[in-house]
Amino acid sequence: MAVNEGKENKMGVMPVNRLLLNMSLPMMLSMLVQALYNIVDSIFVAKINEDALTAVSLAFPIQALMIAFAVGTGVGVNALLSRSLGEKNTERANQVATNGIFLAFVSFVLFVLIGIFFTDIFFRTQTNAQDNSELIMQYGTTYMRICCICSIGMFVQAMTEKLLQSTGKTVLAMTTQMTGAVINLILDPILIFGYFGLPRMGVAGAATATVIGQCVAAVLAVVLNQLKNKEIRVSFRQSPVNFGMIVEIYRVGIPSIVMQAIGSVMTYGMNLILMSFSSTAAAVFGVYFKLQSFVFMPVFGLNNGMVPIIAYNYGAGKRDRMIRTVKLSVAYAVGLMAVGFLVFQIIPDKLLLLFEASDEMLKIGVPALRAISCCFVFAGFSIVVGSVFQALGKAFYSMIVSIARQLLVLLPTAYLLAKQFGLQALWYAFPIAEIISLSLSTIFFVHIYRTIIKHVGPQGEEHEVRLSDR
């Protein structure tokens, strides 16, 4: 399973635009399926009642924290693995992959403990102000415990998909993601409403469908890595757990974990603010997150294709391929976000009605979707640039931007606007925070370009690479 020394990986030779699309489109498609699952999952839950929808929305910070650990660790593995392959260091690549699998199991154990011991406390802090708090808490604790205690599939799936992505096998990664999502979509109505003679499980059925889909996808991803991913080999005997390697993985991965964990903290804080108005306001925020995933997920899929290209060519010393990849990624991301902005501006009521929106939810939700979506185009640039930082091993900059946006600007601004001007003013905290994020991302990218990118590779490479891209 060694790397073929005589054959250059496509990430170093294929024309950049074609390579980016080749790497990204499968991931974008699979992310769209994931987003569709997120939306349909909540649509089914909303048919139970609004309290069930609110409960699942309140559980989102913990789910986001799980994703933060899974994806953040995978980002560290992906960047180091792609760079090792670019440097033709097969032994190091195998070591990175093996330690990544070990870390996936460690993360799973952590969230089993969270699910067992902290679920009640988590929901109690968010629901005490509401008259319907006991029902919301009952739904939420059931949903969250199942998702945490049975999260092994999610962590293994996330890591093994990153192994496929880091070697350019994004179609295989797409296959595993889509398989899990489709299984989830099929099982959701069956388990929630008790079709085909099965018991009606309600919210517990939604959580069960989720973990079954994740476990099936994880098994498929493991099999595909064994059969198809010939460039790396996972072996605890030949590449035992190495704490030095774990430190290297988390040097890149921890900033990504922190960034996404900050998103979890932000969501928790926003839920506290919104629940002081009404549970319907919190439900609107949860619905927004489901809907915006349909816009953001393709951009994240684009990033998943972009990161290994930049990391590989950084390791290979091919500066101009890196620069062209960044430019194309920004253009595609901004275009996708612009489409999302238009949809949210034109038909916000139609989007909310997918979730059985009451008159009160429409009254709160329509102006909310229009206000928040004003930040989409700015976010497209910031997301891509943040991933560039990670690919170059400088994820600390992404972490600073995320902390500033979500904790230092978004939450305080949302609280002040809500306090001074009411609920409808709160939503404008999002575009305000995104402008700050855009400014910081630009400043840091200019610094990264001057100190790192500008000095990669031979000075005469640019003309040769551009000709190959035609």
Short mmCIF file of C-alpha atoms in Angstrom, two decimals:
data_model
loop_
_atom_site.label_atom_id
_atom_site.label_comp_id
_atom_site.label_asym_id
_atom_site.label_seq_id
_atom_site.Cartn_x
_atom_site.Cartn_y
_atom_site.Cartn_z
CA MET A 1 0.00 0.00 0.00
CA ALA A 2 2.93 2.32 -0.49
CA VAL A 3 2.77 5.44 -2.58
CA ASN A 4 3.79 4.90 -6.17
CA GLU A 5 6.94 7.02 -6.44
CA GLY A 6 6.83 7.13 -10.22
CA LYS A 7 3.37 8.62 -10.50
CA GLU A 8 2.54 12.18 -9.41
CA ASN A 9 -0.69 12.62 -7.46
CA LYS A 10 -3.35 14.48 -9.48
CA MET A 11 -3.30 17.29 -6.91
CA GLY A 12 0.12 18.30 -8.20
CA VAL A 13 -0.44 18.10 -11.97
CA MET A 14 -4.12 18.36 -12.98
CA PRO A 15 -5.25 21.82 -14.24
CA VAL A 16 -6.36 23.71 -11.16
CA ASN A 17 -9.93 24.60 -12.10
CA ARG A 18 -10.67 21.07 -13.24
CA LEU A 19 -8.92 19.68 -10.15
CA LEU A 20 -10.90 21.91 -7.78
CA LEU A 21 -14.19 20.91 -9.39
CA ASN A 22 -13.11 17.28 -9.50
CA MET A 23 -12.28 17.35 -5.80
CA SER A 24 -15.11 19.58 -4.64
CA LEU A 25 -18.23 18.72 -6.65
CA PRO A 26 -18.64 15.25 -5.11
CA MET A 27 -18.22 16.76 -1.64
CA MET A 28 -20.61 19.60 -2.45
CA LEU A 29 -23.21 17.12 -3.65
CA SER A 30 -22.84 14.98 -0.55
CA MET A 31 -23.02 18.10 1.65
CA LEU A 32 -26.23 19.11 -0.12
CA VAL A 33 -27.65 15.69 0.70
CA GLN A 34 -26.54 16.20 4.32
CA ALA A 35 -28.26 19.60 4.34
CA LEU A 36 -31.39 18.07 2.85
CA TYR A 37 -31.33 15.48 5.60
CA ASN A 38 -31.00 18.22 8.26
CA ILE A 39 -34.01 20.04 6.84
CA VAL A 40 -36.20 16.96 6.30
CA ASP A 41 -35.31 15.65 9.76
CA SER A 42 -36.64 18.85 11.35
CA ILE A 43 -39.66 18.91 9.03
CA PHE A 44 -40.68 15.48 10.36
CA VAL A 45 -40.00 16.51 13.97
CA ALA A 46 -42.09 19.68 13.46
CA LYS A 47 -45.06 17.47 12.55
CA ILE A 48 -45.03 16.14 16.12
CA ASN A 49 -45.48 19.66 17.54
CA GLU A 50 -43.61 22.94 17.97
CA ASP A 51 -42.24 21.87 21.38
CA ALA A 52 -40.49 18.92 19.72
CA LEU A 53 -38.99 21.26 17.12
CA THR A 54 -37.84 23.62 19.88
CA ALA A 55 -36.27 20.74 21.82
CA VAL A 56 -34.26 19.55 18.82
CA SER A 57 -33.20 23.17 18.19
CA LEU A 58 -32.01 23.50 21.79
CA ALA A 59 -30.00 20.27 21.43
CA PHE A 60 -28.12 21.70 18.45
CA PRO A 61 -25.22 23.20 20.48
CA ILE A 62 -24.22 19.73 21.71
CA GLN A 63 -24.54 18.27 18.23
CA ALA A 64 -22.41 21.17 16.96
CA LEU A 65 -19.83 20.39 19.65
CA MET A 66 -19.70 16.77 18.52
CA ILE A 67 -19.21 17.89 14.94
CA ALA A 68 -16.51 20.31 16.15
CA PHE A 69 -14.47 17.48 17.65
CA ALA A 70 -15.04 15.13 14.71
CA VAL A 71 -14.38 17.61 11.92
CA GLY A 72 -11.70 19.62 13.75
CA THR A 73 -9.62 16.52 14.43
CA GLY A 74 -10.20 15.46 10.83
CA VAL A 75 -8.95 18.84 9.59
CA GLY A 76 -5.68 18.31 11.46
CA VAL A 77 -5.33 14.80 10.05
CA ASN A 78 -6.27 15.93 6.53
CA ALA A 79 -3.76 18.80 6.43
CA LEU A 80 -0.84 16.75 7.81
CA LEU A 81 -1.65 13.71 5.69
CA SER A 82 -1.94 15.69 2.44
CA ARG A 83 1.30 17.52 3.17
CA SER A 84 3.08 14.22 3.94
CA LEU A 85 1.90 12.77 0.64
CA GLY A 86 3.07 15.91 -1.18
CA GLU A 87 6.49 15.38 0.40
CA LYS A 88 6.39 11.66 -0.61
CA ASN A 89 6.69 10.63 3.06
CA THR A 90 4.57 7.46 3.12
CA GLU A 91 5.59 6.35 6.60
CA ARG A 92 4.55 9.66 8.12
CA ALA A 93 1.25 9.59 6.20
CA ASN A 94 0.41 6.15 7.62
CA GLN A 95 1.28 7.34 11.11
CA VAL A 96 -1.03 10.36 10.78
CA ALA A 97 -3.90 8.17 9.56
CA THR A 98 -3.54 5.61 12.36
CA ASN A 99 -3.40 8.22 15.09
CA GLY A 100 -6.44 9.91 13.57
CA ILE A 101 -8.50 6.72 13.99
CA PHE A 102 -7.37 6.49 17.62
CA LEU A 103 -8.49 10.07 18.27
CA ALA A 104 -11.92 9.33 16.77
CA PHE A 105 -12.48 6.67 19.45
CA VAL A 106 -11.26 9.00 22.20
CA SER A 107 -13.78 11.65 21.09
CA PHE A 108 -16.57 9.06 21.11
CA VAL A 109 -15.86 8.11 24.75
CA LEU A 110 -15.90 11.80 25.75
CA PHE A 111 -19.39 12.33 24.32
CA VAL A 112 -20.76 9.13 25.83
CA LEU A 113 -19.87 10.63 29.22
CA ILE A 114 -21.47 13.97 28.26
CA GLY A 115 -24.65 12.21 27.16
CA ILE A 116 -24.91 10.23 30.40
CA PHE A 117 -24.04 12.89 32.96
CA PHE A 118 -24.74 16.37 31.52
CA THR A 119 -27.90 16.15 29.41
CA ASP A 120 -30.35 17.10 32.18
CA ILE A 121 -28.26 20.07 33.32
CA PHE A 122 -27.87 21.30 29.75
CA PHE A 123 -31.61 21.44 29.06
CA ARG A 124 -32.59 22.66 32.52
CA THR A 125 -30.53 25.84 32.08
CA GLN A 126 -32.34 26.68 28.83
CA THR A 127 -35.96 25.84 29.58
CA ASN A 128 -36.77 27.03 33.11
CA ALA A 129 -38.23 30.34 31.89
CA GLN A 130 -40.96 28.67 29.81
CA ASP A 131 -44.31 27.25 30.91
CA ASN A 132 -43.86 24.28 28.57
CA SER A 133 -40.32 23.59 29.84
CA GLU A 134 -40.97 20.04 31.12
CA LEU A 135 -42.24 18.79 27.74
CA ILE A 136 -39.40 20.48 25.86
CA MET A 137 -36.91 19.02 28.32
CA GLN A 138 -38.38 15.54 27.97
CA TYR A 139 -38.11 15.66 24.19
CA GLY A 140 -34.63 17.21 24.28
CA THR A 141 -32.98 14.89 26.78
CA THR A 142 -34.26 11.82 24.93
CA TYR A 143 -32.95 13.10 21.61
CA MET A 144 -29.58 14.25 22.93
CA ARG A 145 -28.80 11.10 24.96
CA ILE A 146 -29.31 8.83 21.96
CA CYS A 147 -27.17 11.04 19.70
CA CYS A 148 -24.30 11.21 22.23
CA ILE A 149 -24.23 7.66 23.57
CA CYS A 150 -24.45 6.15 20.07
CA SER A 151 -22.05 8.62 18.40
CA ILE A 152 -19.39 6.06 17.46
CA GLY A 153 -20.65 6.03 13.87
CA MET A 154 -20.35 9.79 13.50
CA PHE A 155 -16.75 9.95 14.74
CA VAL A 156 -15.51 6.98 12.73
CA GLN A 157 -17.35 8.17 9.63
CA ALA A 158 -15.91 11.70 9.89
CA MET A 159 -12.33 10.46 10.29
CA THR A 160 -12.36 7.76 7.61
CA GLU A 161 -13.96 10.19 5.14
CA LYS A 162 -11.11 12.63 5.82
CA LEU A 163 -8.64 9.87 4.95
CA LEU A 164 -10.37 9.42 1.60
CA GLN A 165 -10.48 13.18 0.96
CA SER A 166 -6.82 13.71 1.80
CA THR A 167 -5.76 11.35 -1.00
CA GLY A 168 -8.13 12.90 -3.53
CA LYS A 169 -10.81 10.18 -3.38
CA THR A 170 -13.68 12.58 -2.85
CA VAL A 171 -16.15 10.49 -4.88
CA LEU A 172 -15.73 7.66 -2.39
CA ALA A 173 -16.14 10.07 0.53
CA MET A 174 -19.27 11.39 -1.16
CA THR A 175 -20.60 7.85 -1.47
CA THR A 176 -20.30 7.21 2.26
CA GLN A 177 -21.89 10.55 3.20
CA MET A 178 -24.78 10.11 0.82
CA THR A 179 -25.37 6.54 1.97
CA GLY A 180 -25.69 7.64 5.59
CA ALA A 181 -27.92 10.57 4.71
CA VAL A 182 -30.25 8.53 2.50
CA ILE A 183 -30.64 5.83 5.15
CA ASN A 184 -31.40 8.56 7.65
CA LEU A 185 -34.04 10.10 5.38
CA ILE A 186 -35.72 6.74 4.82
CA LEU A 187 -35.76 5.78 8.50
CA ASP A 188 -36.90 9.18 9.84
CA PRO A 189 -40.64 8.92 9.04
CA ILE A 190 -40.67 5.16 9.68
CA LEU A 191 -39.27 5.44 13.20
CA ILE A 192 -40.82 8.79 14.16
CA PHE A 193 -44.38 7.85 13.17
CA GLY A 194 -44.22 4.05 13.51
CA TYR A 195 -44.83 2.84 9.95
CA PHE A 196 -44.68 -0.81 8.81
CA GLY A 197 -45.76 -2.12 12.19
CA LEU A 198 -42.91 -0.50 14.13
CA PRO A 199 -43.67 1.43 17.34
CA ARG A 200 -44.15 5.20 17.11
CA MET A 201 -40.94 6.56 18.64
CA GLY A 202 -41.40 10.31 18.11
CA VAL A 203 -38.28 12.38 18.83
CA ALA A 204 -36.40 9.23 19.86
CA GLY A 205 -37.06 7.88 16.36
CA ALA A 206 -35.40 10.90 14.79
CA ALA A 207 -32.29 10.38 16.93
CA THR A 208 -32.25 6.63 16.25
CA ALA A 209 -32.49 7.18 12.49
CA THR A 210 -29.56 9.59 12.74
CA VAL A 211 -27.20 7.20 14.54
CA ILE A 212 -28.14 4.22 12.34
CA GLY A 213 -27.31 6.24 9.22
CA GLN A 214 -23.99 7.32 10.75
CA CYS A 215 -23.03 3.76 11.70
CA VAL A 216 -23.78 2.37 8.24
CA ALA A 217 -21.79 5.19 6.62
CA ALA A 218 -18.88 4.54 9.01
CA VAL A 219 -18.74 0.85 8.12
CA LEU A 220 -18.82 1.67 4.41
CA ALA A 221 -16.04 4.28 4.80
CA VAL A 222 -13.82 1.80 6.64
CA VAL A 223 -14.34 -0.82 3.91
CA LEU A 224 -13.61 1.68 1.11
CA ASN A 225 -10.40 2.79 2.82
CA GLN A 226 -9.24 -0.80 3.08
CA LEU A 227 -10.10 -1.69 -0.50
CA LYS A 228 -9.51 1.52 -2.46
CA ASN A 229 -7.22 3.86 -0.54
CA LYS A 230 -3.88 2.38 -1.57
CA GLU A 231 -1.81 5.47 -0.69
CA ILE A 232 -2.17 5.04 3.06
CA ARG A 233 -2.46 2.16 5.49
CA VAL A 234 -3.95 2.19 8.98
CA SER A 235 -2.04 -0.21 11.23
CA PHE A 236 -1.65 0.14 15.00
CA ARG A 237 1.10 -2.49 14.89
CA GLN A 238 3.28 -0.70 12.33
CA SER A 239 2.21 2.86 13.30
CA PRO A 240 1.37 2.75 17.02
CA VAL A 241 -0.20 5.62 18.91
CA ASN A 242 2.35 8.43 19.01
CA PHE A 243 1.68 11.34 21.33
CA GLY A 244 4.10 13.55 19.41
CA MET A 245 2.03 12.96 16.29
CA ILE A 246 -1.18 13.65 18.23
CA VAL A 247 0.27 17.00 19.28
CA GLU A 248 1.02 17.79 15.62
CA ILE A 249 -2.53 16.82 14.57
CA TYR A 250 -4.07 19.01 17.23
CA ARG A 251 -1.74 21.90 16.51
CA VAL A 252 -3.80 22.25 13.34
CA GLY A 253 -6.98 20.61 14.61
CA ILE A 254 -7.52 22.38 17.94
CA PRO A 255 -8.06 25.82 16.39
CA SER A 256 -10.66 24.23 14.12
CA ILE A 257 -12.28 22.49 17.10
CA VAL A 258 -12.26 25.73 19.06
CA MET A 259 -13.76 27.63 16.12
CA GLN A 260 -16.66 25.23 15.79
CA ALA A 261 -17.01 24.85 19.55
CA ILE A 262 -17.31 28.62 19.72
CA GLY A 263 -20.24 28.23 17.33
CA SER A 264 -21.77 25.84 19.86
CA VAL A 265 -21.29 28.37 22.65
CA MET A 266 -22.77 31.10 20.47
CA THR A 267 -25.83 28.99 19.68
CA TYR A 268 -26.30 28.17 23.36
CA GLY A 269 -26.04 31.88 24.25
CA MET A 270 -28.47 32.86 21.50
CA ASN A 271 -30.94 30.24 22.71
CA LEU A 272 -30.79 31.71 26.21
CA ILE A 273 -31.51 35.19 24.84
CA LEU A 274 -34.31 33.97 22.57
CA MET A 275 -35.97 31.78 25.21
CA SER A 276 -36.35 34.92 27.32
CA PHE A 277 -38.76 36.10 24.60
CA SER A 278 -40.50 32.83 23.73
CA SER A 279 -39.87 29.19 22.77
CA THR A 280 -41.12 30.11 19.29
CA ALA A 281 -38.22 32.55 18.88
CA ALA A 282 -35.78 29.75 19.74
CA ALA A 283 -37.58 27.47 17.26
CA VAL A 284 -37.15 30.12 14.54
CA PHE A 285 -33.42 30.24 15.25
CA GLY A 286 -33.23 26.45 15.02
CA VAL A 287 -35.12 26.48 11.73
CA TYR A 288 -32.74 29.15 10.41
CA PHE A 289 -29.76 26.91 11.15
CA LYS A 290 -31.38 24.04 9.28
CA LEU A 291 -32.19 26.25 6.28
CA GLN A 292 -28.84 28.04 6.14
CA SER A 293 -27.08 24.66 6.04
CA PHE A 294 -28.48 24.25 2.53
CA VAL A 295 -26.50 27.38 1.58
CA PHE A 296 -23.38 26.86 3.70
CA MET A 297 -22.92 23.11 3.23
CA PRO A 298 -21.94 23.35 -0.47
CA VAL A 299 -19.34 25.96 0.50
CA PHE A 300 -18.00 23.60 3.17
CA GLY A 301 -17.90 20.89 0.52
CA LEU A 302 -15.90 23.26 -1.69
CA ASN A 303 -13.51 23.79 1.20
CA ASN A 304 -13.13 20.05 1.74
CA GLY A 305 -11.94 19.79 -1.84
CA MET A 306 -9.75 22.90 -1.61
CA VAL A 307 -7.83 22.13 1.61
CA PRO A 308 -5.94 19.02 0.42
CA ILE A 309 -5.08 20.77 -2.88
CA ILE A 310 -3.50 23.71 -1.06
CA ALA A 311 -1.81 21.50 1.54
CA TYR A 312 -0.42 19.13 -1.12
CA ASN A 313 0.95 21.91 -3.33
CA TYR A 314 2.35 23.69 -0.28
CA GLY A 315 4.26 20.51 0.55
CA ALA A 316 5.30 20.18 -3.12
CA GLY A 317 6.42 23.84 -3.36
CA LYS A 318 3.94 24.82 -6.10
CA ARG A 319 2.97 28.36 -5.17
CA ASP A 320 0.96 29.39 -8.20
CA ARG A 321 -1.29 26.35 -8.02
CA MET A 322 -2.05 27.38 -4.44
CA ILE A 323 -2.90 30.95 -5.43
CA ARG A 324 -5.15 29.92 -8.31
CA THR A 325 -6.96 27.45 -6.05
CA VAL A 326 -7.68 30.20 -3.53
CA LYS A 327 -8.97 32.63 -6.18
CA LEU A 328 -11.28 30.07 -7.76
CA SER A 329 -12.57 28.91 -4.38
CA VAL A 330 -13.44 32.45 -3.30
CA ALA A 331 -15.26 33.09 -6.58
CA TYR A 332 -17.32 29.90 -6.33
CA ALA A 333 -18.10 30.43 -2.63
CA VAL A 334 -19.27 34.02 -3.06
CA GLY A 335 -21.45 32.97 -6.01
CA LEU A 336 -23.11 30.19 -4.01
CA MET A 337 -23.76 32.50 -1.07
CA ALA A 338 -25.26 35.15 -3.35
CA VAL A 339 -27.82 32.61 -4.58
CA GLY A 340 -28.67 31.75 -0.98
CA PHE A 341 -29.10 35.43 -0.13
CA LEU A 342 -31.62 35.88 -2.94
CA VAL A 343 -33.66 32.86 -1.89
CA PHE A 344 -33.84 34.01 1.73
CA GLN A 345 -34.86 37.50 0.64
CA ILE A 346 -37.55 36.45 -1.85
CA ILE A 347 -39.37 33.49 -0.24
CA PRO A 348 -38.66 33.41 3.53
CA ASP A 349 -42.31 32.60 4.31
CA LYS A 350 -42.30 29.59 1.99
CA LEU A 351 -39.18 28.28 3.69
CA LEU A 352 -40.71 28.59 7.16
CA LEU A 353 -43.95 26.90 6.11
CA LEU A 354 -41.94 23.75 5.41
CA PHE A 355 -41.70 23.43 9.21
CA GLU A 356 -45.43 23.78 9.95
CA ALA A 357 -44.82 27.42 10.93
CA SER A 358 -47.56 29.02 13.01
CA ASP A 359 -48.62 32.64 12.49
CA GLU A 360 -46.36 33.61 15.40
CA MET A 361 -43.40 31.79 13.88
CA LEU A 362 -43.97 33.54 10.53
CA LYS A 363 -44.22 36.90 12.26
CA ILE A 364 -40.85 36.36 13.95
CA GLY A 365 -39.18 34.30 11.24
CA VAL A 366 -39.70 36.24 8.00
CA PRO A 367 -37.82 39.39 9.09
CA ALA A 368 -35.26 37.19 10.88
CA LEU A 369 -34.33 35.25 7.72
CA ARG A 370 -34.10 38.43 5.66
CA ALA A 371 -31.90 40.20 8.20
CA ILE A 372 -29.50 37.32 8.86
CA SER A 373 -29.03 36.46 5.18
CA CYS A 374 -27.52 39.90 4.55
CA CYS A 375 -24.25 38.42 5.82
CA PHE A 376 -24.09 35.48 3.40
CA VAL A 377 -21.86 36.97 0.70
CA PHE A 378 -19.35 38.24 3.26
CA ALA A 379 -19.34 34.83 4.91
CA GLY A 380 -18.42 33.08 1.64
CA PHE A 381 -15.08 34.90 1.49
CA SER A 382 -14.33 34.46 5.19
CA ILE A 383 -15.06 30.72 5.15
CA VAL A 384 -12.68 30.04 2.26
CA VAL A 385 -9.89 32.19 3.66
CA GLY A 386 -10.25 30.53 7.07
CA SER A 387 -9.76 27.13 5.45
CA VAL A 388 -6.65 28.42 3.67
CA PHE A 389 -5.19 29.25 7.07
CA GLN A 390 -5.89 25.69 8.22
CA ALA A 391 -4.39 24.12 5.10
CA LEU A 392 -1.16 26.04 5.71
CA GLY A 393 -0.99 25.02 9.36
CA LYS A 394 -1.98 28.52 10.58
CA ALA A 395 -5.43 27.70 11.92
CA PHE A 396 -4.75 30.00 14.87
CA TYR A 397 -5.78 32.92 12.65
CA SER A 398 -9.09 31.24 11.87
CA MET A 399 -9.63 30.77 15.57
CA ILE A 400 -9.05 34.46 16.29
CA VAL A 401 -11.55 35.45 13.59
CA SER A 402 -14.13 33.00 14.93
CA ILE A 403 -13.74 34.17 18.53
CA ALA A 404 -14.03 37.82 17.49
CA ARG A 405 -17.07 37.20 15.30
CA GLN A 406 -19.16 34.95 17.53
CA LEU A 407 -18.17 35.76 21.11
CA LEU A 408 -16.81 39.30 21.09
CA VAL A 409 -19.23 40.78 18.53
CA LEU A 410 -22.25 38.61 17.75
CA LEU A 411 -23.47 37.61 21.21
CA PRO A 412 -22.93 40.99 22.94
CA THR A 413 -24.45 42.85 19.98
CA ALA A 414 -27.45 40.51 19.88
CA TYR A 415 -28.03 40.99 23.61
CA LEU A 416 -27.78 44.78 23.41
CA LEU A 417 -30.00 45.05 20.34
CA ALA A 418 -32.61 42.79 21.92
CA LYS A 419 -32.47 44.72 25.18
CA GLN A 420 -32.72 48.14 23.60
CA PHE A 421 -34.88 47.59 20.50
CA GLY A 422 -36.60 44.21 20.89
CA LEU A 423 -36.50 40.81 19.22
CA GLN A 424 -36.60 41.92 15.57
CA ALA A 425 -33.51 44.12 16.01
CA LEU A 426 -31.52 41.18 17.44
CA TRP A 427 -31.13 39.50 14.04
CA TYR A 428 -29.02 42.37 12.64
CA ALA A 429 -26.20 41.31 14.96
CA PHE A 430 -25.35 38.65 12.35
CA PRO A 431 -24.41 40.97 9.43
CA ILE A 432 -22.61 43.31 11.86
CA ALA A 433 -20.49 40.42 13.14
CA GLU A 434 -19.80 39.18 9.60
CA ILE A 435 -18.39 42.55 8.55
CA ILE A 436 -15.90 42.29 11.43
CA SER A 437 -15.05 38.75 10.35
CA LEU A 438 -14.48 39.89 6.76
CA SER A 439 -12.12 42.65 7.87
CA LEU A 440 -10.02 40.39 10.12
CA SER A 441 -9.89 37.59 7.54
CA THR A 442 -8.59 40.00 4.90
CA ILE A 443 -5.90 41.39 7.21
CA PHE A 444 -4.69 37.91 8.19
CA PHE A 445 -4.72 36.63 4.61
CA VAL A 446 -2.55 39.52 3.45
CA HIS A 447 -0.12 38.65 6.26
CA ILE A 448 -0.13 34.94 5.35
CA TYR A 449 0.46 35.76 1.70
CA ARG A 450 3.44 37.98 2.46
CA THR A 451 5.06 35.65 5.00
CA ILE A 452 4.27 32.18 3.60
CA ILE A 453 2.60 31.89 0.18
CA LYS A 454 4.84 34.44 -1.54
CA HIS A 455 7.93 32.40 -0.60
CA VAL A 456 6.69 28.96 -1.70
CA GLY A 457 8.33 27.36 -4.73
CA PRO A 458 10.57 28.69 -7.51
CA GLN A 459 10.00 32.21 -8.80
CA GLY A 460 9.67 31.12 -12.42
CA GLU A 461 6.85 28.66 -11.88
CA GLU A 462 3.89 30.96 -12.56
CA HIS A 463 3.96 31.00 -16.36
CA GLU A 464 4.37 27.24 -16.61
CA VAL A 465 1.44 26.53 -14.29
CA ARG A 466 -0.90 28.97 -16.00
CA LEU A 467 -0.22 27.38 -19.36
CA SER A 468 -1.10 23.97 -17.95
CA ASP A 469 -4.41 25.32 -16.71
CA ARG A 470 -5.61 26.28 -20.18
#
